[in-house]
mmCIF file of C-alpha atoms in Angstrom:
data_model
loop_
_atom_site.group_PDB
_atom_site.id
_atom_site.type_symbol
_atom_site.label_atom_id
_atom_site.label_comp_id
_atom_site.label_asym_id
_atom_site.label_seq_id
_atom_site.Cartn_x
_atom_site.Cartn_y
_atom_site.Cartn_z
ATOM 1 C CA MET A 66 14.488 -3.863 -21.440
ATOM 2 C CA ALA A 67 15.861 -7.038 -23.006
ATOM 3 C CA PHE A 68 15.667 -8.790 -19.622
ATOM 4 C CA ILE A 69 12.009 -7.810 -19.211
ATOM 5 C CA ALA A 70 11.157 -8.992 -22.727
ATOM 6 C CA VAL A 71 12.757 -12.378 -22.107
ATOM 7 C CA GLN A 72 10.882 -12.723 -18.809
ATOM 8 C CA ALA A 73 7.558 -11.850 -20.449
ATOM 9 C CA LEU A 74 8.088 -14.459 -23.169
ATOM 10 C CA ALA A 75 8.988 -17.014 -20.541
ATOM 11 C CA PHE A 76 5.781 -16.274 -18.614
ATOM 12 C CA VAL A 77 3.685 -16.817 -21.746
ATOM 13 C CA GLY A 78 5.543 -19.990 -22.632
ATOM 14 C CA ALA A 79 5.219 -21.348 -19.114
ATOM 15 C CA TYR A 80 1.478 -21.060 -19.122
ATOM 16 C CA ALA A 81 1.058 -22.199 -22.721
ATOM 17 C CA VAL A 82 2.761 -25.568 -22.227
ATOM 18 C CA GLY A 83 1.584 -26.050 -18.679
ATOM 19 C CA ARG A 84 5.065 -26.349 -17.235
ATOM 20 C CA PRO A 85 5.591 -23.235 -15.125
ATOM 21 C CA THR A 86 8.300 -24.881 -13.024
ATOM 22 C CA TRP A 87 10.552 -25.658 -15.977
ATOM 23 C CA TYR A 88 9.919 -22.274 -17.512
ATOM 24 C CA ALA A 89 10.720 -20.522 -14.261
ATOM 25 C CA PHE A 90 14.185 -22.071 -14.489
ATOM 26 C CA PHE A 91 14.278 -21.206 -18.180
ATOM 27 C CA MET A 92 13.503 -17.575 -17.412
ATOM 28 C CA ILE A 93 16.344 -17.342 -14.904
ATOM 29 C CA ALA A 94 18.794 -19.036 -17.271
ATOM 30 C CA SER A 95 17.735 -16.964 -20.271
ATOM 31 C CA THR A 96 18.134 -13.764 -18.257
ATOM 32 C CA ALA A 97 21.677 -14.772 -17.330
ATOM 33 C CA VAL A 98 22.516 -15.605 -20.954
ATOM 34 C CA THR A 99 20.995 -12.338 -22.199
ATOM 35 C CA ALA A 100 22.955 -10.341 -19.634
ATOM 36 C CA TYR A 101 26.169 -12.089 -20.685
ATOM 37 C CA VAL A 102 25.558 -11.499 -24.402
ATOM 38 C CA LEU A 103 24.748 -7.827 -23.902
ATOM 39 C CA HIS A 104 27.370 -6.904 -21.309
ATOM 40 C CA ARG A 105 29.885 -9.756 -20.881
ATOM 41 C CA ASP A 106 30.367 -8.586 -17.311
ATOM 42 C CA SER A 107 30.276 -11.133 -14.490
ATOM 43 C CA PHE A 108 28.854 -8.621 -12.016
ATOM 44 C CA ILE A 109 25.963 -7.676 -14.344
ATOM 45 C CA VAL A 110 25.287 -11.351 -15.050
ATOM 46 C CA ALA A 111 25.163 -12.159 -11.346
ATOM 47 C CA ALA A 112 22.945 -9.157 -10.574
ATOM 48 C CA ALA A 113 20.544 -9.965 -13.425
ATOM 49 C CA THR A 114 20.373 -13.650 -12.463
ATOM 50 C CA LEU A 115 19.661 -12.973 -8.792
ATOM 51 C CA GLY A 116 17.166 -10.259 -9.725
ATOM 52 C CA SER A 117 15.355 -12.632 -12.060
ATOM 53 C CA VAL A 118 14.824 -15.061 -9.157
ATOM 54 C CA LEU A 119 12.870 -12.376 -7.341
ATOM 55 C CA MET A 120 10.979 -11.542 -10.540
ATOM 56 C CA VAL A 121 9.959 -15.199 -10.820
ATOM 57 C CA ALA A 122 8.795 -15.268 -7.211
ATOM 58 C CA LEU A 123 6.752 -12.087 -7.674
ATOM 59 C CA GLY A 124 5.676 -12.233 -11.293
ATOM 60 C CA LEU A 125 4.955 -15.886 -12.020
ATOM 61 C CA PRO A 126 2.215 -16.377 -9.367
ATOM 62 C CA LEU A 127 0.630 -13.086 -10.421
ATOM 63 C CA PHE A 128 0.697 -14.020 -14.091
ATOM 64 C CA LEU A 129 -0.771 -17.465 -13.448
ATOM 65 C CA PHE A 130 -3.409 -15.914 -11.178
ATOM 66 C CA VAL A 131 -4.542 -13.605 -13.979
ATOM 67 C CA ALA A 132 -4.247 -16.191 -16.753
ATOM 68 C CA ARG A 133 -6.341 -18.783 -14.939
ATOM 69 C CA GLN A 134 -9.308 -16.564 -14.189
ATOM 70 C CA GLN A 135 -12.666 -17.648 -15.593
ATOM 71 C CA PRO A 136 -14.149 -14.658 -17.495
ATOM 72 C CA ALA A 137 -17.743 -15.708 -16.835
ATOM 73 C CA ILE A 138 -17.235 -15.738 -13.058
ATOM 74 C CA VAL A 139 -15.310 -12.459 -13.161
ATOM 75 C CA VAL A 140 -18.151 -10.784 -15.071
ATOM 76 C CA GLU A 141 -20.724 -12.240 -12.687
ATOM 77 C CA LYS A 142 -18.851 -10.903 -9.660
ATOM 78 C CA ALA A 143 -18.279 -7.535 -11.339
ATOM 79 C CA PHE A 144 -22.059 -6.994 -11.444
ATOM 80 C CA ASN A 145 -22.682 -8.298 -7.928
ATOM 81 C CA PRO A 146 -23.951 -5.529 -5.573
ATOM 82 C CA ASP A 147 -22.136 -7.138 -2.632
ATOM 83 C CA VAL A 148 -18.859 -6.798 -4.519
ATOM 84 C CA HIS A 149 -19.654 -3.149 -5.274
ATOM 85 C CA ARG A 150 -20.146 -2.416 -1.585
ATOM 86 C CA MET A 151 -16.955 -4.288 -0.771
ATOM 87 C CA LEU A 152 -15.003 -2.242 -3.311
ATOM 88 C CA TYR A 153 -16.407 1.023 -1.985
ATOM 89 C CA LEU A 154 -15.563 0.116 1.598
ATOM 90 C CA GLY A 155 -12.206 -1.331 0.568
ATOM 91 C CA ILE A 156 -11.182 1.973 -1.025
ATOM 92 C CA TYR A 157 -12.972 4.510 1.161
ATOM 93 C CA GLY A 158 -11.945 3.019 4.510
ATOM 94 C CA PRO A 159 -8.216 2.819 3.683
ATOM 95 C CA PHE A 160 -8.385 6.360 2.300
ATOM 96 C CA LEU A 161 -9.601 7.620 5.679
ATOM 97 C CA ALA A 162 -6.890 5.627 7.441
ATOM 98 C CA ALA A 163 -4.191 7.031 5.132
ATOM 99 C CA LEU A 164 -5.546 10.547 5.614
ATOM 100 C CA ALA A 165 -5.425 10.153 9.400
ATOM 101 C CA SER A 166 -1.899 8.742 9.156
ATOM 102 C CA LEU A 167 -0.762 11.809 7.208
ATOM 103 C CA ILE A 168 -2.585 14.419 9.293
ATOM 104 C CA PHE A 169 -1.022 13.195 12.515
ATOM 105 C CA GLY A 170 2.098 11.660 11.000
ATOM 106 C CA ILE A 171 3.498 14.634 9.054
ATOM 107 C CA PRO A 172 4.178 16.727 12.198
ATOM 108 C CA LEU A 173 5.810 13.734 13.872
ATOM 109 C CA ALA A 174 7.910 13.022 10.778
ATOM 110 C CA TYR A 175 9.076 16.640 10.772
ATOM 111 C CA LEU A 176 10.133 16.372 14.410
ATOM 112 C CA PHE A 177 11.998 13.151 13.622
ATOM 113 C CA ALA A 178 13.883 14.936 10.840
ATOM 114 C CA GLU A 179 14.726 17.791 13.216
ATOM 115 C CA GLY A 180 15.731 15.485 16.075
ATOM 116 C CA PHE A 181 14.768 15.634 19.761
ATOM 117 C CA ALA A 182 15.585 14.027 23.093
ATOM 118 C CA GLY A 183 14.181 10.517 23.449
ATOM 119 C CA GLN A 184 13.648 10.191 19.707
ATOM 120 C CA GLN A 185 14.738 6.551 19.516
ATOM 121 C CA LEU A 186 12.058 5.516 21.973
ATOM 122 C CA VAL A 187 9.343 7.305 19.988
ATOM 123 C CA GLU A 188 10.672 5.868 16.712
ATOM 124 C CA SER A 189 10.517 2.377 18.169
ATOM 125 C CA LEU A 190 6.912 2.943 19.189
ATOM 126 C CA VAL A 191 6.007 4.177 15.701
ATOM 127 C CA ASP A 192 7.682 1.187 14.026
ATOM 128 C CA LEU A 193 6.295 -1.401 16.448
ATOM 129 C CA PRO A 194 3.144 -2.119 14.351
ATOM 130 C CA LEU A 195 5.440 -3.344 11.562
ATOM 131 C CA VAL A 196 6.422 -6.393 13.619
ATOM 132 C CA VAL A 197 3.209 -6.973 15.575
ATOM 133 C CA PRO A 198 1.175 -9.927 14.213
ATOM 134 C CA HIS A 199 -1.979 -8.670 12.506
ATOM 135 C CA SER A 200 -4.437 -10.424 14.782
ATOM 136 C CA VAL A 201 -2.522 -9.120 17.801
ATOM 137 C CA ALA A 202 -2.848 -5.590 16.389
ATOM 138 C CA GLY A 203 -6.626 -6.004 16.403
ATOM 139 C CA ILE A 204 -6.586 -7.185 20.016
ATOM 140 C CA ILE A 205 -4.412 -4.204 20.965
ATOM 141 C CA ILE A 206 -6.946 -1.855 19.375
ATOM 142 C CA LEU A 207 -9.761 -3.434 21.379
ATOM 143 C CA PHE A 208 -7.796 -3.103 24.618
ATOM 144 C CA GLY A 209 -6.840 0.486 23.851
ATOM 145 C CA PHE A 210 -10.074 1.857 22.447
ATOM 146 C CA GLY A 211 -12.747 -0.734 23.183
ATOM 147 C CA SER A 212 -14.777 -1.194 26.338
ATOM 148 C CA GLY A 213 -12.779 0.248 29.223
ATOM 149 C CA GLY A 214 -10.286 1.862 26.848
ATOM 150 C CA ALA A 215 -9.327 5.457 26.140
ATOM 151 C CA PHE A 216 -12.739 6.426 24.732
ATOM 152 C CA PRO A 217 -15.353 4.286 26.517
ATOM 153 C CA ASN A 218 -18.273 6.115 24.901
ATOM 154 C CA VAL A 219 -17.032 5.416 21.370
ATOM 155 C CA SER A 220 -18.163 2.165 19.790
ATOM 156 C CA VAL A 221 -15.160 0.379 18.302
ATOM 157 C CA LEU A 222 -16.073 -3.300 17.999
ATOM 158 C CA GLY A 223 -17.875 -3.900 14.708
ATOM 159 C CA SER A 224 -17.904 -0.223 13.749
ATOM 160 C CA MET A 225 -16.427 1.910 10.991
ATOM 161 C CA ILE A 226 -14.405 3.800 13.610
ATOM 162 C CA GLY A 227 -12.883 0.556 14.826
ATOM 163 C CA MET A 228 -11.977 -0.473 11.294
ATOM 164 C CA ILE A 229 -10.278 2.883 10.634
ATOM 165 C CA LEU A 230 -8.370 2.647 13.919
ATOM 166 C CA ALA A 231 -7.149 -0.849 13.044
ATOM 167 C CA MET A 232 -6.064 0.259 9.567
ATOM 168 C CA THR A 233 -4.350 3.375 10.884
ATOM 169 C CA PHE A 234 -2.470 1.357 13.498
ATOM 170 C CA VAL A 235 -0.840 -0.861 10.861
ATOM 171 C CA SER A 236 -0.385 1.755 8.109
ATOM 172 C CA ALA A 237 0.829 4.847 10.005
ATOM 173 C CA PRO A 238 4.506 3.749 10.111
ATOM 174 C CA TYR A 239 4.661 3.809 6.309
ATOM 175 C CA ALA A 240 3.337 7.360 6.145
ATOM 176 C CA VAL A 241 5.627 8.606 8.912
ATOM 177 C CA ASN A 242 8.818 6.974 7.637
ATOM 178 C CA ALA A 243 8.364 7.990 3.993
ATOM 179 C CA THR A 244 7.555 11.569 5.004
ATOM 180 C CA ARG A 245 10.504 11.699 7.381
ATOM 181 C CA GLU A 246 12.889 10.629 4.611
ATOM 182 C CA ALA A 247 11.496 13.395 2.416
ATOM 183 C CA PHE A 248 12.095 16.011 5.127
ATOM 184 C CA GLU A 249 15.607 14.715 5.788
ATOM 185 C CA SER A 250 16.516 15.033 2.094
ATOM 186 C CA ILE A 251 15.856 18.796 2.082
ATOM 187 C CA ASP A 252 18.911 21.056 2.261
ATOM 188 C CA ASP A 253 18.863 22.842 5.631
ATOM 189 C CA ARG A 254 20.220 25.972 3.989
ATOM 190 C CA LEU A 255 16.922 26.528 2.175
ATOM 191 C CA GLU A 256 14.994 26.693 5.440
ATOM 192 C CA TYR A 257 17.719 28.838 6.976
ATOM 193 C CA ALA A 258 17.540 31.280 4.060
ATOM 194 C CA SER A 259 13.789 31.536 4.498
ATOM 195 C CA ARG A 260 14.123 32.259 8.209
ATOM 196 C CA ILE A 261 16.798 34.955 7.856
ATOM 197 C CA HIS A 262 14.587 36.741 5.323
ATOM 198 C CA GLY A 263 11.917 37.144 7.971
ATOM 199 C CA ALA A 264 9.661 34.147 7.397
ATOM 200 C CA SER A 265 8.171 32.509 10.470
ATOM 201 C CA ARG A 266 8.631 28.832 11.249
ATOM 202 C CA TRP A 267 5.107 28.118 9.995
ATOM 203 C CA ASP A 268 5.573 30.126 6.767
ATOM 204 C CA THR A 269 8.885 28.364 6.120
ATOM 205 C CA PHE A 270 7.218 24.985 6.501
ATOM 206 C CA ARG A 271 4.241 25.976 4.334
ATOM 207 C CA ARG A 272 6.178 27.664 1.543
ATOM 208 C CA VAL A 273 9.520 25.836 1.521
ATOM 209 C CA THR A 274 9.673 22.574 3.458
ATOM 210 C CA ALA A 275 6.298 21.050 2.619
ATOM 211 C CA PRO A 276 6.443 21.783 -1.155
ATOM 212 C CA LEU A 277 9.917 20.254 -1.355
ATOM 213 C CA ALA A 278 8.760 17.167 0.539
ATOM 214 C CA VAL A 279 5.429 16.775 -1.245
ATOM 215 C CA ARG A 280 6.458 13.721 -3.270
ATOM 216 C CA GLY A 281 7.625 11.919 -0.169
ATOM 217 C CA ILE A 282 4.402 12.867 1.610
ATOM 218 C CA VAL A 283 2.324 11.542 -1.284
ATOM 219 C CA THR A 284 4.408 8.373 -1.359
ATOM 220 C CA GLY A 285 3.799 7.898 2.351
ATOM 221 C CA GLY A 286 0.072 8.378 1.847
ATOM 222 C CA VAL A 287 -0.015 5.887 -1.016
ATOM 223 C CA LEU A 288 1.945 3.314 0.974
ATOM 224 C CA ALA A 289 -0.342 3.797 3.973
ATOM 225 C CA TRP A 290 -3.415 3.423 1.753
ATOM 226 C CA ALA A 291 -2.036 0.283 0.114
ATOM 227 C CA ARG A 292 -1.189 -1.220 3.496
ATOM 228 C CA ALA A 293 -4.674 -0.466 4.797
ATOM 229 C CA VAL A 294 -6.269 -2.015 1.698
ATOM 230 C CA SER A 295 -4.426 -5.277 2.324
ATOM 231 C CA GLU A 296 -5.047 -5.507 6.076
ATOM 232 C CA PHE A 297 -6.942 -8.618 7.149
ATOM 233 C CA GLY A 298 -6.099 -9.777 10.670
ATOM 234 C CA ALA A 299 -6.620 -6.577 12.649
ATOM 235 C CA VAL A 300 -9.798 -5.678 10.753
ATOM 236 C CA ALA A 301 -11.213 -9.192 11.123
ATOM 237 C CA VAL A 302 -10.751 -8.991 14.892
ATOM 238 C CA VAL A 303 -12.050 -5.450 15.381
ATOM 239 C CA ALA A 304 -14.670 -5.028 12.662
ATOM 240 C CA TYR A 305 -15.466 -8.181 10.704
ATOM 241 C CA SER A 306 -18.590 -6.527 9.278
ATOM 242 C CA VAL A 307 -19.387 -2.809 9.475
ATOM 243 C CA SER A 308 -22.313 -0.552 8.678
ATOM 244 C CA PHE A 309 -21.612 2.641 6.742
ATOM 245 C CA PHE A 310 -23.311 5.193 4.518
ATOM 246 C CA TYR A 311 -23.310 3.949 0.931
ATOM 247 C CA PRO A 312 -24.199 6.717 -1.581
ATOM 248 C CA PRO A 313 -25.671 4.459 -4.328
ATOM 249 C CA ALA A 314 -28.109 3.033 -1.771
ATOM 250 C CA GLY A 315 -28.836 6.413 -0.203
ATOM 251 C CA GLY A 316 -28.479 4.972 3.281
ATOM 252 C CA GLU A 317 -26.551 2.612 5.511
ATOM 253 C CA VAL A 318 -25.494 -0.823 4.331
ATOM 254 C CA THR A 319 -23.435 -3.583 5.924
ATOM 255 C CA ALA A 320 -20.336 -4.948 4.226
ATOM 256 C CA GLN A 321 -16.906 -6.383 4.897
ATOM 257 C CA HIS A 322 -13.456 -5.034 4.219
ATOM 258 C CA ALA A 323 -12.031 -6.408 0.970
ATOM 259 C CA PRO A 324 -9.587 -9.038 2.342
ATOM 260 C CA VAL A 325 -12.228 -10.267 4.799
ATOM 261 C CA PHE A 326 -14.814 -10.464 1.995
ATOM 262 C CA VAL A 327 -12.388 -12.392 -0.249
ATOM 263 C CA TYR A 328 -11.653 -14.838 2.564
ATOM 264 C CA GLY A 329 -15.369 -15.352 3.216
ATOM 265 C CA THR A 330 -15.955 -15.914 -0.497
ATOM 266 C CA TYR A 331 -13.176 -18.495 -0.519
ATOM 267 C CA LEU A 332 -14.751 -20.392 2.367
ATOM 268 C CA GLN A 333 -18.217 -20.327 0.809
ATOM 269 C CA GLY A 334 -17.566 -20.421 -2.945
ATOM 270 C CA GLY A 335 -14.115 -21.914 -3.349
ATOM 271 C CA LEU A 336 -11.011 -20.812 -5.189
ATOM 272 C CA ALA A 337 -12.649 -19.809 -8.481
ATOM 273 C CA GLU A 338 -15.122 -17.340 -6.967
ATOM 274 C CA SER A 339 -12.674 -15.873 -4.467
ATOM 275 C CA GLY A 340 -10.095 -15.571 -7.234
ATOM 276 C CA ALA A 341 -12.541 -13.608 -9.372
ATOM 277 C CA VAL A 342 -13.276 -11.187 -6.520
ATOM 278 C CA ALA A 343 -9.562 -10.860 -5.789
ATOM 279 C CA PHE A 344 -8.901 -10.171 -9.471
ATOM 280 C CA ILE A 345 -11.460 -7.340 -9.508
ATOM 281 C CA LEU A 346 -10.015 -5.855 -6.315
ATOM 282 C CA LEU A 347 -6.483 -6.110 -7.682
ATOM 283 C CA ALA A 348 -7.478 -4.443 -10.954
ATOM 284 C CA VAL A 349 -9.268 -1.552 -9.230
ATOM 285 C CA SER A 350 -6.418 -1.035 -6.768
ATOM 286 C CA ALA A 351 -3.848 -1.065 -9.574
ATOM 287 C CA VAL A 352 -5.796 1.540 -11.567
ATOM 288 C CA ILE A 353 -6.084 3.814 -8.527
ATOM 289 C CA PHE A 354 -2.419 3.344 -7.661
ATOM 290 C CA LEU A 355 -1.269 4.150 -11.208
ATOM 291 C CA LEU A 356 -3.596 7.151 -11.398
ATOM 292 C CA ILE A 357 -2.211 8.586 -8.165
ATOM 293 C CA ARG A 358 1.344 8.019 -9.366
ATOM 294 C CA HIS A 359 0.551 9.753 -12.661
ATOM 295 C CA LEU A 360 -1.087 12.759 -11.008
ATOM 296 C CA THR A 361 1.794 13.212 -8.572
ATOM 297 C CA SER A 362 4.689 12.784 -11.005
ATOM 298 C CA GLY A 363 6.498 15.264 -13.189
ATOM 299 C CA SER A 364 4.754 18.590 -13.616
ATOM 300 C CA SER A 365 1.828 17.506 -11.479
ATOM 301 C CA THR A 366 3.761 18.265 -8.293
ATOM 302 C CA THR A 367 5.288 21.490 -7.172
ATOM 303 C CA GLY A 368 8.612 19.941 -6.373
ATOM 304 C CA GLY A 369 9.986 23.262 -5.234
ATOM 305 C CA VAL A 370 9.428 26.543 -3.474
ATOM 306 C CA VAL A 371 6.083 28.232 -4.028
#
């Protein structure tokens, strides 16, 4: 806690005097000194110092981004109907992609945990989207599902379906891998005990395996949703603008996925306006993320056999 307090004070000081570079070094040095005073252990000092470097890289740009926002522009964008549609699409679309990743990814994750012949090849295929450049992922989706693809009668280019496919392609590995780790952490003896007491394979999964893995499944869904929210390249290629049913309007509207909308705002309105939109998106995403974490922690999850 002392390390975090020192880092927070350093952030405030950095912005107040306008010398974030010097205060970034000050934060690292002060963390090392604090660790030495509290523990007098070279290993702890080294760990705290190296960890503070990462905290600077992650926290300082975020702090400066928030601190330099112009409240008037943020308020203006918060009441902009185009931003409202962007937020709705930017949350709803990734939710569908995360849901699809879980529906089809949970069975695959279970098979990975059980093991089967040729598993390494399938695992490599699942993990491939993690290393594919984002724009290339969009092109792959168009080749696979666009004109002349697997479903020639389904409109993919510039459609909601295409956007969901692009998001699912890049986010599914997170859902599968997190769920697989949850299944692998379960003691095999619990499933064995269920089976020898007469439970079927399906009942064992429903009443023992899935409840024990629920936190990992939720984590996989959250990671998949977060990855889909942040996707730009694949969505820009497949569905730069999409039409969808928007409840407040009572009909179809056309909007862009959040990262695409922020990029367009940057090109048209500059850094201040795009920063305000990004700030609103970041705030909404953080609230949703924290709410999900709260609802799925502690007593909110089964965490055991039901």
